[in-house]
DNA sequence: TAAAAATACGAGCGGTCGCTCGTAATATCA
DNA sequence: TGATATTACGAGCGACCGCTCGTATTTTTA
């Protein structure tokens, strides 16, 4: 083993040209659009290829199938979210007022979600099919870990089990509120965002202060 | 017009026999199962018919198409929810402590959702396709009206706009938390349900007390 | 009991799906 | 400049989709 232990999928180390990378980007752009407008199940690979100005054959030279497209798209979303708004996930600021912490974490995420509707739609799609659930898991796990770490820094007195419960509840609350946030007009957004933060603040103020000494 | 103003769909007043009603029930049972395991988009009408022990032709003698199956199923869910747990939506108890009100409203709904997984799955399905969204709207609207009425009785001082916002936020919060509630084992359910109520209580305690005089 | 209506069947139609493959054009390598 | 690998195409395959229709059976009506 020269570089890494061989993986089962046995990628033959295909050399990607510059225009190949570009094509993949175009195909993912098209996939984001088609997934967003038709949902995962009804999105057709031929439609994705056509939306990217490519043929089906070209699409399948870069992706093994529909699931892999969704996985690559999710990976790109996560990558861009972290690149653009990584500060939202920083663990510092453990002494910030809770409202300020929520602003710092949620504002970038709200902005990203509204700028990338496909991200929310793909995440919100109930992964009845195992394939889609598999494609979403890494993103979900990563967001959960980020939040858990922030809570751990902020509320070190909280048992890990309850901390994870709070993180799960907070994430699901936010996911539940996202449709309201996505549907809001630019004018309504501030009020809706404020109310969402209000809800999260109200819950976390209680949940994170449990088991505190003194 | 003898009984009602004629509707555009012009139903020829087909006379339904007892076994016809029974068949429709069996078909809806099968539809609930297939929708729950495959999602709306990937659920095939042939599979629904087969699961009900019927032929495709029989299915289409009772339903005009896939969308109408979903609509009828949602209608039956709502009907059963109200029949079995109508007390949850009663407007009285405006002076109950908030936690007791939440218990009275949420416990029956949680029990119903867990007993009827298809209900949640169909409601949670992001209605990217207009047809499914159409099928879900009546149920969503009805639940919203119920909650709005409860809030109006409980917090008459609250402006209608803010009351509706609070109802929308509460509904979306609960919908977001439902996956946790559905996935919980019987052992974990009490803790998860308590935490969900905690979150709703924390938010509503603030939201419903806004604008209160003195 | 005969006519009419409701229920039941299932082969199969037209269409779309995910995906393949033979072939050609283009870029990199030797 | 050849040789080789990568990118590109698009007709079309087999499977499945929602749904139809001719026909047979059972129940209600008259």
PDB file of C-alpha atoms in Angstrom, chain A residues 36-39 41-42 121 125-126 128-129 131 165 168-169 172-173 176-177 179-180 195 198-199 202-203 206-207, chain B residues 36-39 41-42 121 125-126 128-129 131 165 168-169 172-173 176-177 179-180 195 198-199 202-203 206-207:
ATOM      1  CA  UNK A  36     -35.378  21.432  -6.075  1.00  0.00           C
ATOM      2  CA  UNK A  37     -38.192  21.671  -8.586  1.00  0.00           C
ATOM      3  CA  UNK A  38     -39.217  18.020  -8.819  1.00  0.00           C
ATOM      4  CA  UNK A  39     -37.966  16.375  -5.639  1.00  0.00           C
ATOM      5  CA  UNK A  41     -37.733  10.695  -6.620  1.00  0.00           C
ATOM      6  CA  UNK A  42     -39.267  12.423  -9.637  1.00  0.00           C
ATOM      7  CA  UNK A 121     -35.305  20.639  -0.158  1.00  0.00           C
ATOM      8  CA  UNK A 125     -37.017  15.115   1.636  1.00  0.00           C
ATOM      9  CA  UNK A 126     -38.074  12.238   3.896  1.00  0.00           C
ATOM     10  CA  UNK A 128     -38.040   6.855   2.533  1.00  0.00           C
ATOM     11  CA  UNK A 129     -35.684   5.340   0.013  1.00  0.00           C
ATOM     12  CA  UNK A 131     -30.378   5.633  -1.025  1.00  0.00           C
ATOM     13  CA  UNK A 165     -30.872  15.392  23.244  1.00  0.00           C
ATOM     14  CA  UNK A 168     -31.218  16.908  18.388  1.00  0.00           C
ATOM     15  CA  UNK A 169     -34.259  18.829  19.510  1.00  0.00           C
ATOM     16  CA  UNK A 172     -35.291  19.341  14.476  1.00  0.00           C
ATOM     17  CA  UNK A 173     -36.918  22.544  15.669  1.00  0.00           C
ATOM     18  CA  UNK A 176     -39.309  22.326  11.188  1.00  0.00           C
ATOM     19  CA  UNK A 177     -39.164  26.101  11.031  1.00  0.00           C
ATOM     20  CA  UNK A 179     -40.161  25.931   5.536  1.00  0.00           C
ATOM     21  CA  UNK A 180     -41.459  29.142   7.102  1.00  0.00           C
ATOM     22  CA  UNK A 195     -39.599  34.326  15.850  1.00  0.00           C
ATOM     23  CA  UNK A 198     -37.200  33.343  19.877  1.00  0.00           C
ATOM     24  CA  UNK A 199     -38.375  29.742  19.871  1.00  0.00           C
ATOM     25  CA  UNK A 202     -36.754  29.920  24.810  1.00  0.00           C
ATOM     26  CA  UNK A 203     -35.996  26.212  24.587  1.00  0.00           C
ATOM     27  CA  UNK A 206     -34.068  26.094  29.746  1.00  0.00           C
ATOM     28  CA  UNK A 207     -32.366  23.026  28.297  1.00  0.00           C
TER      29      UNK A 207
ATOM     30  CA  UNK B  36     -45.360   4.931   4.098  1.00  0.00           C
ATOM     31  CA  UNK B  37     -42.752   2.518   2.797  1.00  0.00           C
ATOM     32  CA  UNK B  38     -41.995   4.091  -0.587  1.00  0.00           C
ATOM     33  CA  UNK B  39     -43.092   7.726  -0.340  1.00  0.00           C
ATOM     34  CA  UNK B  41     -43.781   9.678  -5.698  1.00  0.00           C
ATOM     35  CA  UNK B  42     -42.408   6.140  -5.847  1.00  0.00           C
ATOM     36  CA  UNK B 121     -45.012  10.436   6.406  1.00  0.00           C
ATOM     37  CA  UNK B 125     -43.473  14.586   2.293  1.00  0.00           C
ATOM     38  CA  UNK B 126     -42.386  17.880   0.774  1.00  0.00           C
ATOM     39  CA  UNK B 128     -42.830  19.406  -4.553  1.00  0.00           C
ATOM     40  CA  UNK B 129     -45.471  18.083  -6.874  1.00  0.00           C
ATOM     41  CA  UNK B 131     -50.845  17.307  -6.623  1.00  0.00           C
ATOM     42  CA  UNK B 165     -47.678  33.590  13.537  1.00  0.00           C
ATOM     43  CA  UNK B 168     -47.680  28.603  12.474  1.00  0.00           C
ATOM     44  CA  UNK B 169     -44.450  28.491  14.432  1.00  0.00           C
ATOM     45  CA  UNK B 172     -43.837  23.809  12.351  1.00  0.00           C
ATOM     46  CA  UNK B 173     -41.927  23.205  15.563  1.00  0.00           C
ATOM     47  CA  UNK B 176     -39.963  19.270  13.002  1.00  0.00           C
ATOM     48  CA  UNK B 177     -39.917  17.306  16.252  1.00  0.00           C
ATOM     49  CA  UNK B 179     -39.409  12.557  13.370  1.00  0.00           C
ATOM     50  CA  UNK B 180     -37.806  12.285  16.803  1.00  0.00           C
ATOM     51  CA  UNK B 195     -38.624  17.474  25.709  1.00  0.00           C
ATOM     52  CA  UNK B 198     -40.713  21.588  26.995  1.00  0.00           C
ATOM     53  CA  UNK B 199     -39.731  23.278  23.747  1.00  0.00           C
ATOM     54  CA  UNK B 202     -40.912  27.588  26.420  1.00  0.00           C
ATOM     55  CA  UNK B 203     -41.882  29.235  23.149  1.00  0.00           C
ATOM     56  CA  UNK B 206     -43.338  33.884  25.702  1.00  0.00           C
ATOM     57  CA  UNK B 207     -45.341  34.200  22.485  1.00  0.00           C
TER      58      UNK B 207
END
